Amino acid sequence: MIKQWIEKQKIKSKMHKCFRHCKMYHEKKQGDKKIRIYPQITNIRPLEDRLEVVFILQTGLSTEAIDETIFKQVFGKNIEIKHDKIKKCVLNVYKNEIPKKVNYDFHLIKNHVAKMQLPFICGLDIHGELIIIDLATEAHLLLSAETGGGKSSLLRANITFLIELNGNYELYLTDLKRSEFGMFRNCSNVKGVYITTSDILPTLKKIEKEMKYRGDLLDQHEVNSIDELDIKLKRILVVIDEVALLRKEKEIMSIVEDISSIGRSLGVHLVLSMQRPDSKILESGNLKNNLRVRISGRQSNSMNAKVAGVEGAENIGMNQRGRMLIKLDDIQEFQGFYLDSAEAKKILKNYKVKGQVHVEPEQQLGVKQENILGVLDE
Ligand SMILES: Nc1ncnc2c1ncn2[C@@H]1O[C@H](COP(=O)(O)OP(=O)(O)OP(=O)(O)O)[C@@H](O)[C@H]1O
Ligand SMILES: [Mg+2]
């Protein structure tokens, strides 16, 4: 009992240290002395996988004062702080660490996506849980990180996964650095790999036409989404690695922005990656708001993390390759699935479509108005 009491006092004193550094206290005069009144710690509970500390902010203190960096310095990196909008806060100090590497494993991941139409696989979080989102509901995603942060690797794992999964979707892959997506050429589900702006523009124009066609179809059937149609249209996923290289391409960027604003109900989705979060691209127009899901690997500073929309990404270590934060409603940390190029190529050999040596972009989408994309079957 005494041991437990001492432990709790130690934790309390650590909490007070954090409160002091975050300036989370009120000062009150007592005689000629000033005393500090800290938030009330209402519960300290050692659990199997973590320590839980509950504290209540007194009136006048805001949850904005909670500086996670300070709590990390005091309690170690594996913490999480949750709070309601007003007062109650919970600090979790985890015993586990997020693994340094999580190898891509199709069969393991597959069991978790049964109900998803267009999964985007992220990685493992601190609880060892898989983080996977469904783009059919989340619509579009922005992935950013400084060079070496693991963007292309995560895209590689994702595209390979979608090819292996072979669902009802088509992939349009743009790789202006010409270094990453070549291996996906002629794979099933992959409708095109584009390496120049003149390659991608005609395809995007056809996707735009397809969106118009699908929009009309929804109107005719008086429904709000392709999910409500009897005919099962294929979801279309446009992946652009290094979208910042397109920033001067007005026509392309305008279609990309259109997809970001109306694509969701039409089943047209974007995954964009970006090295340095480019405020010109992201903050002009609606692109950033429309890319609801943001994933970020390490950012070189807090300003870039802010532009990327994932504050805290500047705290990811230089050597933590593939360590990322995802922002949905709140921010979660994970270690990204890793699949190296050689391994990916081995897997993809099994998915090459015979005879599909090179397909011109114009032929990929089907040009007849009544037969564009969605109603086209392979
Ligand atoms: N999830 C991961 N787990 C372990 N190592 C990783 C992971 N992701 C990336 N790496 C390592 O980091 C290296 C760089 O990753 P990657 O090429 O994906 O970064 P990038 O963000 O695309 O960089 P750039 O902006 O320069 O293109 C990889 O070659 C690999 O060695
Ligand atoms: Mg890259």
mmCIF file of C-alpha atoms and ligand atoms in Angstrom:
data_model
loop_
_atom_site.group_PDB
_atom_site.id
_atom_site.type_symbol
_atom_site.label_atom_id
_atom_site.label_comp_id
_atom_site.label_asym_id
_atom_site.label_seq_id
_atom_site.Cartn_x
_atom_site.Cartn_y
_atom_site.Cartn_z
ATOM 1 C CA MET A 1 0.000 0.000 0.000
ATOM 2 C CA ILE A 2 2.744 2.416 0.989
ATOM 3 C CA LYS A 3 4.589 1.615 -2.203
ATOM 4 C CA GLN A 4 1.471 2.444 -4.227
ATOM 5 C CA TRP A 5 1.009 5.679 -2.303
ATOM 6 C CA ILE A 6 4.611 6.700 -3.006
ATOM 7 C CA GLU A 7 4.164 5.874 -6.688
ATOM 8 C CA LYS A 8 1.068 8.071 -6.864
ATOM 9 C CA GLN A 9 2.851 10.949 -5.171
ATOM 10 C CA LYS A 10 5.652 10.669 -7.723
ATOM 11 C CA ILE A 11 3.149 10.814 -10.561
ATOM 12 C CA LYS A 12 1.397 13.780 -8.974
ATOM 13 C CA SER A 13 4.656 15.631 -8.703
ATOM 14 C CA LYS A 14 5.424 14.882 -12.373
ATOM 15 C CA MET A 15 1.971 16.172 -13.289
ATOM 16 C CA HIS A 16 2.581 19.355 -11.335
ATOM 17 C CA LYS A 17 5.844 19.809 -13.192
ATOM 18 C CA CYS A 18 3.966 19.593 -16.490
ATOM 19 C CA PHE A 19 1.278 21.989 -15.259
ATOM 20 C CA ARG A 20 3.970 24.422 -14.155
ATOM 21 C CA HIS A 21 5.757 24.384 -17.511
ATOM 22 C CA CYS A 22 2.478 24.662 -19.426
ATOM 23 C CA LYS A 23 1.441 27.495 -17.134
ATOM 24 C CA MET A 24 -1.675 25.568 -16.250
ATOM 25 C CA TYR A 25 -2.400 27.034 -12.835
ATOM 26 C CA HIS A 26 -3.968 29.943 -11.017
ATOM 27 C CA GLU A 27 -2.067 31.964 -8.492
ATOM 28 C CA LYS A 28 -3.596 32.853 -5.188
ATOM 29 C CA LYS A 29 -2.285 35.065 -2.405
ATOM 30 C CA GLN A 30 -1.928 33.439 0.947
ATOM 31 C CA GLY A 31 -0.575 35.889 3.505
ATOM 32 C CA ASP A 32 2.408 37.457 1.811
ATOM 33 C CA LYS A 33 3.041 34.371 -0.308
ATOM 34 C CA LYS A 34 1.636 33.416 -3.691
ATOM 35 C CA ILE A 35 0.561 29.811 -4.076
ATOM 36 C CA ARG A 36 -0.198 27.944 -7.280
ATOM 37 C CA ILE A 37 -3.424 26.066 -7.710
ATOM 38 C CA TYR A 38 -3.035 23.293 -10.242
ATOM 39 C CA PRO A 39 -5.752 21.361 -12.071
ATOM 40 C CA GLN A 40 -7.248 18.735 -9.822
ATOM 41 C CA ILE A 41 -5.978 15.193 -10.382
ATOM 42 C CA THR A 42 -9.042 13.059 -9.810
ATOM 43 C CA ASN A 43 -7.723 9.607 -10.641
ATOM 44 C CA ILE A 44 -4.401 7.807 -11.109
ATOM 45 C CA ARG A 45 -4.910 4.288 -12.358
ATOM 46 C CA PRO A 46 -2.229 1.801 -13.393
ATOM 47 C CA LEU A 47 -3.748 -0.418 -16.112
ATOM 48 C CA GLU A 48 -2.317 -3.444 -17.851
ATOM 49 C CA ASP A 49 -0.990 -1.597 -20.861
ATOM 50 C CA ARG A 50 -0.835 1.941 -19.538
ATOM 51 C CA LEU A 51 -1.076 4.397 -16.723
ATOM 52 C CA GLU A 52 -4.165 6.595 -16.761
ATOM 53 C CA VAL A 53 -4.254 9.996 -15.104
ATOM 54 C CA VAL A 54 -7.476 11.985 -15.080
ATOM 55 C CA PHE A 55 -7.409 15.691 -14.317
ATOM 56 C CA ILE A 56 -9.930 18.482 -14.373
ATOM 57 C CA LEU A 57 -9.140 21.991 -15.514
ATOM 58 C CA GLN A 58 -10.467 24.674 -13.261
ATOM 59 C CA THR A 59 -12.518 27.532 -14.670
ATOM 60 C CA GLY A 60 -10.392 29.980 -16.616
ATOM 61 C CA LEU A 61 -7.930 27.376 -17.903
ATOM 62 C CA SER A 62 -8.228 26.181 -21.460
ATOM 63 C CA THR A 63 -7.317 22.804 -22.961
ATOM 64 C CA GLU A 64 -5.249 24.789 -25.458
ATOM 65 C CA ALA A 65 -2.675 25.290 -22.714
ATOM 66 C CA ILE A 66 -1.861 21.556 -22.762
ATOM 67 C CA ASP A 67 1.502 21.279 -24.480
ATOM 68 C CA GLU A 68 2.065 17.630 -25.418
ATOM 69 C CA THR A 69 5.772 18.196 -25.911
ATOM 70 C CA ILE A 70 6.160 19.068 -22.244
ATOM 71 C CA PHE A 71 4.192 16.002 -21.130
ATOM 72 C CA LYS A 72 6.385 13.889 -23.436
ATOM 73 C CA GLN A 73 9.535 15.301 -21.890
ATOM 74 C CA VAL A 74 8.276 14.350 -18.454
ATOM 75 C CA PHE A 75 6.478 11.030 -19.118
ATOM 76 C CA GLY A 76 8.254 9.766 -22.230
ATOM 77 C CA LYS A 77 7.186 9.667 -25.860
ATOM 78 C CA ASN A 78 4.389 7.149 -25.582
ATOM 79 C CA ILE A 79 1.676 9.314 -24.236
ATOM 80 C CA GLU A 80 -1.675 10.435 -25.448
ATOM 81 C CA ILE A 81 -3.821 13.204 -24.012
ATOM 82 C CA LYS A 82 -7.532 13.259 -24.615
ATOM 83 C CA HIS A 83 -9.937 15.865 -23.424
ATOM 84 C CA ASP A 84 -13.499 16.901 -23.793
ATOM 85 C CA LYS A 85 -13.979 20.410 -25.107
ATOM 86 C CA ILE A 86 -14.194 21.971 -21.669
ATOM 87 C CA LYS A 87 -12.580 20.462 -18.621
ATOM 88 C CA LYS A 88 -11.945 16.775 -18.260
ATOM 89 C CA CYS A 89 -8.577 15.532 -19.486
ATOM 90 C CA VAL A 90 -7.079 12.054 -19.571
ATOM 91 C CA LEU A 91 -3.375 11.403 -19.880
ATOM 92 C CA ASN A 92 -2.445 7.894 -20.988
ATOM 93 C CA VAL A 93 1.155 6.808 -20.573
ATOM 94 C CA TYR A 94 1.633 3.614 -22.582
ATOM 95 C CA LYS A 95 4.030 0.846 -21.732
ATOM 96 C CA ASN A 96 4.219 -0.293 -25.334
ATOM 97 C CA GLU A 97 6.151 1.367 -28.055
ATOM 98 C CA ILE A 98 5.017 1.693 -31.622
ATOM 99 C CA PRO A 99 7.128 -0.807 -33.576
ATOM 100 C CA LYS A 100 9.979 0.672 -35.578
ATOM 101 C CA LYS A 101 9.038 -1.307 -38.651
ATOM 102 C CA VAL A 102 5.809 -2.951 -39.755
ATOM 103 C CA ASN A 103 6.140 -5.172 -42.762
ATOM 104 C CA TYR A 104 3.352 -5.225 -45.299
ATOM 105 C CA ASP A 105 1.374 -8.441 -45.029
ATOM 106 C CA PHE A 106 -1.518 -8.746 -47.456
ATOM 107 C CA HIS A 107 -3.283 -11.623 -45.734
ATOM 108 C CA LEU A 108 -3.192 -10.025 -42.335
ATOM 109 C CA ILE A 109 -4.492 -6.693 -43.600
ATOM 110 C CA LYS A 110 -7.123 -8.243 -45.867
ATOM 111 C CA ASN A 111 -9.069 -9.566 -42.884
ATOM 112 C CA HIS A 112 -9.673 -6.020 -41.752
ATOM 113 C CA VAL A 113 -11.072 -4.518 -44.928
ATOM 114 C CA ALA A 114 -13.988 -6.808 -45.675
ATOM 115 C CA LYS A 115 -16.533 -4.021 -45.376
ATOM 116 C CA MET A 116 -14.511 -1.377 -47.192
ATOM 117 C CA GLN A 117 -14.852 -0.395 -50.829
ATOM 118 C CA LEU A 118 -11.622 1.501 -51.305
ATOM 119 C CA PRO A 119 -9.304 0.934 -48.354
ATOM 120 C CA PHE A 120 -6.241 3.039 -47.666
ATOM 121 C CA ILE A 121 -3.936 1.111 -45.377
ATOM 122 C CA CYS A 122 -1.789 3.115 -42.983
ATOM 123 C CA GLY A 123 -0.027 1.027 -40.366
ATOM 124 C CA LEU A 124 0.011 0.046 -36.706
ATOM 125 C CA ASP A 125 -0.737 2.379 -33.819
ATOM 126 C CA ILE A 126 0.510 2.332 -30.261
ATOM 127 C CA HIS A 127 -2.050 -0.292 -29.243
ATOM 128 C CA GLY A 128 -0.939 -2.608 -32.035
ATOM 129 C CA GLU A 129 -4.199 -1.859 -33.867
ATOM 130 C CA LEU A 130 -4.282 -1.536 -37.622
ATOM 131 C CA ILE A 131 -5.154 1.891 -38.922
ATOM 132 C CA ILE A 132 -7.051 1.606 -42.175
ATOM 133 C CA ILE A 133 -9.529 4.057 -43.634
ATOM 134 C CA ASP A 134 -12.098 3.676 -46.381
ATOM 135 C CA LEU A 135 -11.781 6.332 -49.049
ATOM 136 C CA ALA A 136 -15.334 5.518 -50.113
ATOM 137 C CA THR A 137 -16.421 7.364 -46.975
ATOM 138 C CA GLU A 138 -13.444 9.619 -46.283
ATOM 139 C CA ALA A 139 -13.204 10.686 -49.930
ATOM 140 C CA HIS A 140 -9.718 12.137 -50.388
ATOM 141 C CA LEU A 141 -6.370 12.146 -48.678
ATOM 142 C CA LEU A 142 -3.277 14.300 -48.486
ATOM 143 C CA LEU A 143 0.004 12.630 -47.613
ATOM 144 C CA SER A 144 2.964 14.820 -46.850
ATOM 145 C CA ALA A 145 6.394 14.490 -45.288
ATOM 146 C CA GLU A 146 9.842 15.869 -45.832
ATOM 147 C CA THR A 147 12.134 13.930 -48.124
ATOM 148 C CA GLY A 148 12.726 10.391 -46.881
ATOM 149 C CA GLY A 149 9.632 10.531 -44.671
ATOM 150 C CA GLY A 150 8.070 7.474 -46.305
ATOM 151 C CA LYS A 151 5.459 8.909 -48.685
ATOM 152 C CA SER A 152 6.332 6.868 -51.725
ATOM 153 C CA SER A 153 6.776 3.746 -49.628
ATOM 154 C CA LEU A 154 3.307 4.080 -48.150
ATOM 155 C CA LEU A 155 1.848 4.676 -51.611
ATOM 156 C CA ARG A 156 3.694 1.600 -52.893
ATOM 157 C CA ALA A 157 2.214 -0.572 -50.137
ATOM 158 C CA ASN A 158 -1.245 0.857 -50.810
ATOM 159 C CA ILE A 159 -1.261 0.437 -54.551
ATOM 160 C CA THR A 160 0.099 -3.089 -54.236
ATOM 161 C CA PHE A 161 -2.587 -3.828 -51.683
ATOM 162 C CA LEU A 162 -5.371 -2.540 -53.942
ATOM 163 C CA ILE A 163 -4.012 -4.602 -56.823
ATOM 164 C CA GLU A 164 -3.849 -7.732 -54.674
ATOM 165 C CA LEU A 165 -7.298 -7.067 -53.273
ATOM 166 C CA ASN A 166 -8.746 -6.627 -56.760
ATOM 167 C CA GLY A 167 -11.911 -4.774 -55.744
ATOM 168 C CA ASN A 168 -14.358 -2.769 -57.817
ATOM 169 C CA TYR A 169 -12.090 0.171 -58.613
ATOM 170 C CA GLU A 170 -9.669 1.570 -61.164
ATOM 171 C CA LEU A 171 -6.355 3.198 -60.397
ATOM 172 C CA TYR A 172 -4.816 6.155 -62.238
ATOM 173 C CA LEU A 173 -1.264 6.690 -61.072
ATOM 174 C CA THR A 174 0.753 9.826 -61.663
ATOM 175 C CA ASP A 175 4.444 9.878 -60.896
ATOM 176 C CA LEU A 176 6.129 12.970 -62.241
ATOM 177 C CA LYS A 177 9.412 12.039 -60.571
ATOM 178 C CA ARG A 178 9.352 8.910 -62.728
ATOM 179 C CA SER A 179 10.886 6.919 -59.965
ATOM 180 C CA GLU A 180 8.124 5.052 -58.249
ATOM 181 C CA PHE A 181 5.134 3.831 -60.186
ATOM 182 C CA GLY A 182 6.750 2.150 -63.189
ATOM 183 C CA MET A 183 6.368 -1.230 -61.472
ATOM 184 C CA PHE A 184 2.567 -0.906 -61.574
ATOM 185 C CA ARG A 185 2.333 -0.676 -65.348
ATOM 186 C CA ASN A 186 0.023 -3.272 -66.856
ATOM 187 C CA CYS A 187 -1.173 -4.548 -63.517
ATOM 188 C CA SER A 188 -4.825 -5.420 -63.137
ATOM 189 C CA ASN A 189 -6.920 -2.547 -61.762
ATOM 190 C CA VAL A 190 -4.280 -0.060 -62.942
ATOM 191 C CA LYS A 191 -5.691 1.948 -65.816
ATOM 192 C CA GLY A 192 -2.654 4.059 -66.440
ATOM 193 C CA VAL A 193 0.697 5.243 -65.148
ATOM 194 C CA TYR A 194 1.442 8.833 -66.110
ATOM 195 C CA ILE A 195 4.819 10.472 -65.958
ATOM 196 C CA THR A 196 4.335 13.786 -67.754
ATOM 197 C CA THR A 197 1.745 16.525 -67.553
ATOM 198 C CA SER A 198 0.753 15.930 -71.154
ATOM 199 C CA ASP A 199 0.146 12.281 -70.243
ATOM 200 C CA ILE A 200 -2.162 12.987 -67.373
ATOM 201 C CA LEU A 201 -4.208 15.879 -68.770
ATOM 202 C CA PRO A 202 -6.261 13.940 -71.349
ATOM 203 C CA THR A 203 -7.017 11.291 -68.739
ATOM 204 C CA LEU A 204 -8.121 13.844 -66.190
ATOM 205 C CA LYS A 205 -10.343 15.421 -68.828
ATOM 206 C CA LYS A 206 -12.003 12.075 -69.355
ATOM 207 C CA ILE A 207 -12.421 11.606 -65.644
ATOM 208 C CA GLU A 208 -14.055 15.038 -65.613
ATOM 209 C CA LYS A 209 -16.446 13.874 -68.343
ATOM 210 C CA GLU A 210 -17.105 10.738 -66.363
ATOM 211 C CA MET A 211 -17.972 12.844 -63.335
ATOM 212 C CA LYS A 212 -20.466 14.786 -65.434
ATOM 213 C CA TYR A 213 -21.944 11.526 -66.682
ATOM 214 C CA ARG A 214 -22.185 10.127 -63.157
ATOM 215 C CA GLY A 215 -23.665 13.390 -61.869
ATOM 216 C CA ASP A 216 -26.394 13.203 -64.531
ATOM 217 C CA LEU A 217 -27.016 9.583 -63.616
ATOM 218 C CA LEU A 218 -27.501 10.497 -59.963
ATOM 219 C CA ASP A 219 -29.894 13.281 -61.023
ATOM 220 C CA GLN A 220 -31.910 10.969 -63.240
ATOM 221 C CA HIS A 221 -32.262 8.422 -60.457
ATOM 222 C CA GLU A 222 -32.779 11.107 -57.853
ATOM 223 C CA VAL A 223 -30.113 9.729 -55.549
ATOM 224 C CA ASN A 224 -27.156 11.356 -53.817
ATOM 225 C CA SER A 225 -24.421 8.839 -54.284
ATOM 226 C CA ILE A 226 -23.299 6.073 -56.597
ATOM 227 C CA ASP A 227 -23.861 3.662 -53.706
ATOM 228 C CA GLU A 228 -27.600 4.107 -54.149
ATOM 229 C CA LEU A 229 -27.599 3.119 -57.814
ATOM 230 C CA ASP A 230 -28.519 -0.407 -58.873
ATOM 231 C CA ILE A 231 -25.596 -0.514 -61.254
ATOM 232 C CA LYS A 232 -22.300 -0.854 -59.384
ATOM 233 C CA LEU A 233 -20.006 1.780 -60.820
ATOM 234 C CA LYS A 234 -16.310 1.347 -60.277
ATOM 235 C CA ARG A 235 -14.651 3.709 -57.899
ATOM 236 C CA ILE A 236 -11.911 5.723 -59.512
ATOM 237 C CA LEU A 237 -8.758 6.491 -57.561
ATOM 238 C CA VAL A 238 -6.354 9.136 -58.811
ATOM 239 C CA VAL A 239 -2.989 8.966 -57.053
ATOM 240 C CA ILE A 240 -0.496 11.758 -57.633
ATOM 241 C CA ASP A 241 2.956 11.427 -56.086
ATOM 242 C CA GLU A 242 4.486 14.895 -55.680
ATOM 243 C CA VAL A 243 1.470 16.963 -56.660
ATOM 244 C CA ALA A 244 3.482 20.157 -56.083
ATOM 245 C CA LEU A 245 5.185 19.531 -59.428
ATOM 246 C CA LEU A 246 1.801 20.298 -60.996
ATOM 247 C CA ARG A 247 1.315 23.626 -59.289
ATOM 248 C CA LYS A 248 1.814 25.630 -62.484
ATOM 249 C CA GLU A 249 -0.543 23.416 -64.472
ATOM 250 C CA LYS A 250 -3.729 25.423 -64.092
ATOM 251 C CA GLU A 251 -5.948 23.145 -66.148
ATOM 252 C CA ILE A 252 -4.807 20.034 -64.307
ATOM 253 C CA MET A 253 -5.055 21.619 -60.886
ATOM 254 C CA SER A 254 -8.524 22.896 -61.646
ATOM 255 C CA ILE A 255 -9.751 19.375 -62.461
ATOM 256 C CA VAL A 256 -8.009 18.040 -59.347
ATOM 257 C CA GLU A 257 -9.803 20.669 -57.293
ATOM 258 C CA ASP A 258 -13.129 19.760 -58.918
ATOM 259 C CA ILE A 259 -12.585 16.114 -58.059
ATOM 260 C CA SER A 260 -11.808 17.122 -54.489
ATOM 261 C CA SER A 261 -15.063 19.010 -54.172
ATOM 262 C CA ILE A 262 -17.560 16.784 -55.967
ATOM 263 C CA GLY A 263 -15.781 13.441 -56.336
ATOM 264 C CA ARG A 264 -16.958 11.818 -53.150
ATOM 265 C CA SER A 265 -20.577 11.090 -54.089
ATOM 266 C CA LEU A 266 -19.514 10.256 -57.645
ATOM 267 C CA GLY A 267 -16.980 7.670 -56.532
ATOM 268 C CA VAL A 268 -13.920 9.584 -57.717
ATOM 269 C CA HIS A 269 -11.172 9.875 -55.129
ATOM 270 C CA LEU A 270 -7.794 11.524 -54.719
ATOM 271 C CA VAL A 271 -4.650 10.539 -52.900
ATOM 272 C CA LEU A 272 -2.118 13.333 -53.246
ATOM 273 C CA SER A 273 1.392 13.336 -51.881
ATOM 274 C CA MET A 274 3.566 16.328 -51.312
ATOM 275 C CA GLN A 275 7.099 16.772 -50.006
ATOM 276 C CA ARG A 276 7.024 20.274 -48.652
ATOM 277 C CA PRO A 277 3.477 21.284 -47.858
ATOM 278 C CA ASP A 278 2.855 23.929 -50.461
ATOM 279 C CA SER A 279 0.653 26.659 -49.109
ATOM 280 C CA LYS A 280 0.092 28.066 -52.622
ATOM 281 C CA ILE A 281 -1.463 24.815 -53.751
ATOM 282 C CA LEU A 282 -3.189 23.963 -50.531
ATOM 283 C CA GLU A 283 -4.459 27.257 -49.348
ATOM 284 C CA SER A 284 -5.604 28.816 -52.574
ATOM 285 C CA GLY A 285 -8.976 27.384 -53.396
ATOM 286 C CA ASN A 286 -10.625 24.620 -51.494
ATOM 287 C CA LEU A 287 -8.203 21.801 -51.984
ATOM 288 C CA LYS A 288 -6.953 21.648 -48.416
ATOM 289 C CA ASN A 289 -10.426 21.685 -46.884
ATOM 290 C CA ASN A 290 -11.600 19.033 -49.276
ATOM 291 C CA LEU A 291 -8.730 16.689 -48.503
ATOM 292 C CA ARG A 292 -10.315 15.702 -45.251
ATOM 293 C CA VAL A 293 -7.831 13.045 -44.245
ATOM 294 C CA ARG A 294 -4.290 14.267 -43.744
ATOM 295 C CA ILE A 295 -1.349 12.009 -43.142
ATOM 296 C CA SER A 296 2.041 13.382 -42.389
ATOM 297 C CA GLY A 297 5.468 11.914 -41.816
ATOM 298 C CA ARG A 298 8.200 14.061 -40.337
ATOM 299 C CA GLN A 299 8.020 17.749 -41.165
ATOM 300 C CA SER A 300 11.088 19.930 -40.830
ATOM 301 C CA ASN A 301 9.324 22.526 -38.681
ATOM 302 C CA SER A 302 6.045 23.379 -37.044
ATOM 303 C CA MET A 303 5.123 25.841 -39.791
ATOM 304 C CA ASN A 304 5.238 23.068 -42.412
ATOM 305 C CA ALA A 305 3.336 20.733 -40.101
ATOM 306 C CA LYS A 306 0.655 23.392 -39.795
ATOM 307 C CA VAL A 307 0.396 23.868 -43.552
ATOM 308 C CA ALA A 308 0.181 20.086 -43.911
ATOM 309 C CA GLY A 309 -2.690 20.234 -41.439
ATOM 310 C CA VAL A 310 -1.097 17.808 -38.978
ATOM 311 C CA GLU A 311 0.360 19.712 -36.087
ATOM 312 C CA GLY A 312 2.979 17.779 -34.137
ATOM 313 C CA ALA A 313 4.503 16.148 -37.230
ATOM 314 C CA GLU A 314 7.624 18.220 -36.596
ATOM 315 C CA ASN A 315 8.250 16.087 -33.493
ATOM 316 C CA ILE A 316 8.721 12.882 -35.469
ATOM 317 C CA GLY A 317 12.413 11.993 -35.283
ATOM 318 C CA MET A 318 14.771 12.315 -38.217
ATOM 319 C CA ASN A 319 15.449 8.564 -38.121
ATOM 320 C CA GLN A 320 11.854 7.482 -37.693
ATOM 321 C CA ARG A 321 11.288 6.460 -41.277
ATOM 322 C CA GLY A 322 7.675 5.635 -41.959
ATOM 323 C CA ARG A 323 6.467 7.050 -38.634
ATOM 324 C CA MET A 324 3.418 9.157 -39.344
ATOM 325 C CA LEU A 325 0.457 10.991 -37.907
ATOM 326 C CA ILE A 326 -3.038 10.761 -39.311
ATOM 327 C CA LYS A 327 -5.591 13.475 -38.753
ATOM 328 C CA LEU A 328 -9.206 12.503 -38.976
ATOM 329 C CA ASP A 329 -11.289 13.850 -36.128
ATOM 330 C CA ASP A 330 -8.269 13.666 -33.884
ATOM 331 C CA ILE A 331 -4.607 12.894 -34.482
ATOM 332 C CA GLN A 332 -3.189 9.369 -34.163
ATOM 333 C CA GLU A 333 0.368 8.161 -34.561
ATOM 334 C CA PHE A 334 1.281 5.039 -36.487
ATOM 335 C CA GLN A 335 4.168 3.211 -38.091
ATOM 336 C CA GLY A 336 3.475 2.832 -41.788
ATOM 337 C CA PHE A 337 3.295 -0.528 -43.532
ATOM 338 C CA TYR A 338 6.536 -1.093 -45.352
ATOM 339 C CA LEU A 339 7.028 -2.961 -48.576
ATOM 340 C CA ASP A 340 10.302 -2.487 -50.396
ATOM 341 C CA SER A 341 10.452 -2.191 -54.165
ATOM 342 C CA ALA A 342 12.000 -5.606 -54.789
ATOM 343 C CA GLU A 343 9.326 -7.362 -52.750
ATOM 344 C CA ALA A 344 6.567 -5.334 -54.421
ATOM 345 C CA LYS A 345 7.850 -6.262 -57.883
ATOM 346 C CA LYS A 346 7.801 -9.926 -56.919
ATOM 347 C CA ILE A 347 4.169 -9.690 -55.826
ATOM 348 C CA LEU A 348 3.119 -7.656 -58.846
ATOM 349 C CA LYS A 349 4.452 -10.242 -61.301
ATOM 350 C CA ASN A 350 1.326 -12.247 -60.505
ATOM 351 C CA TYR A 351 -0.978 -9.403 -61.481
ATOM 352 C CA LYS A 352 0.362 -8.354 -64.875
ATOM 353 C CA VAL A 353 -2.370 -8.346 -67.464
ATOM 354 C CA LYS A 354 -1.294 -10.310 -70.499
ATOM 355 C CA GLY A 355 -1.306 -8.458 -73.793
ATOM 356 C CA GLN A 356 -1.789 -5.072 -72.168
ATOM 357 C CA VAL A 357 1.643 -3.945 -73.261
ATOM 358 C CA HIS A 358 1.029 -0.255 -73.496
ATOM 359 C CA VAL A 359 -2.294 1.455 -73.308
ATOM 360 C CA GLU A 360 -2.586 5.019 -74.504
ATOM 361 C CA PRO A 361 -4.403 7.212 -72.052
ATOM 362 C CA GLU A 362 -7.136 7.970 -74.624
ATOM 363 C CA GLN A 363 -7.959 4.297 -74.928
ATOM 364 C CA GLN A 364 -8.034 3.608 -71.249
ATOM 365 C CA LEU A 365 -11.216 5.283 -70.321
ATOM 366 C CA GLY A 366 -13.397 4.405 -73.261
ATOM 367 C CA VAL A 367 -14.419 7.422 -75.266
ATOM 368 C CA LYS A 368 -18.001 6.867 -76.267
ATOM 369 C CA GLN A 369 -20.155 9.150 -74.209
ATOM 370 C CA GLU A 370 -22.579 6.431 -73.252
ATOM 371 C CA ASN A 371 -19.763 4.114 -72.395
ATOM 372 C CA ILE A 372 -17.328 6.148 -70.406
ATOM 373 C CA LEU A 373 -15.560 4.671 -67.456
ATOM 374 C CA GLY A 374 -18.177 3.724 -64.945
ATOM 375 C CA VAL A 375 -20.256 1.556 -67.209
ATOM 376 C CA LEU A 376 -17.255 0.085 -68.941
ATOM 377 C CA ASP A 377 -16.415 -3.384 -67.918
ATOM 378 C CA GLU A 378 -12.968 -4.826 -68.408
HETATM 379 N N1 LIG B 1 7.243 2.499 -43.288
HETATM 380 C C1 LIG B 1 8.581 2.436 -43.330
HETATM 381 N N2 LIG B 1 9.233 1.619 -42.485
HETATM 382 C C2 LIG B 1 10.577 1.553 -42.514
HETATM 383 N N3 LIG B 1 11.355 2.257 -43.354
HETATM 384 C C3 LIG B 1 10.758 3.078 -44.214
HETATM 385 C C4 LIG B 1 9.335 3.222 -44.248
HETATM 386 N N4 LIG B 1 9.015 4.107 -45.201
HETATM 387 C C5 LIG B 1 10.172 4.522 -45.725
HETATM 388 N N5 LIG B 1 11.227 3.907 -45.155
HETATM 389 C C6 LIG B 1 12.664 4.094 -45.476
HETATM 390 O O1 LIG B 1 12.843 5.433 -45.851
HETATM 391 C C7 LIG B 1 13.302 5.541 -47.197
HETATM 392 C C8 LIG B 1 12.672 6.735 -47.887
HETATM 393 O O2 LIG B 1 11.294 6.496 -48.021
HETATM 394 P P1 LIG B 1 10.438 7.098 -49.219
HETATM 395 O O3 LIG B 1 11.190 7.030 -50.499
HETATM 396 O O4 LIG B 1 9.131 6.440 -49.164
HETATM 397 O O5 LIG B 1 10.336 8.612 -48.762
HETATM 398 P P2 LIG B 1 9.632 9.828 -49.524
HETATM 399 O O6 LIG B 1 8.852 10.543 -48.480
HETATM 400 O O7 LIG B 1 8.892 9.355 -50.708
HETATM 401 O O8 LIG B 1 10.865 10.707 -49.945
HETATM 402 P P3 LIG B 1 10.994 11.723 -51.206
HETATM 403 O O9 LIG B 1 10.220 12.935 -50.834
HETATM 404 O O10 LIG B 1 12.466 12.013 -51.267
HETATM 405 O O11 LIG B 1 10.466 11.038 -52.414
HETATM 406 C C9 LIG B 1 12.951 4.202 -47.821
HETATM 407 O O12 LIG B 1 13.819 3.870 -48.856
HETATM 408 C C10 LIG B 1 13.068 3.250 -46.665
HETATM 409 O O13 LIG B 1 14.426 2.865 -46.486
HETATM 410 MG MG MG B 2 8.990 9.833 -52.745
#
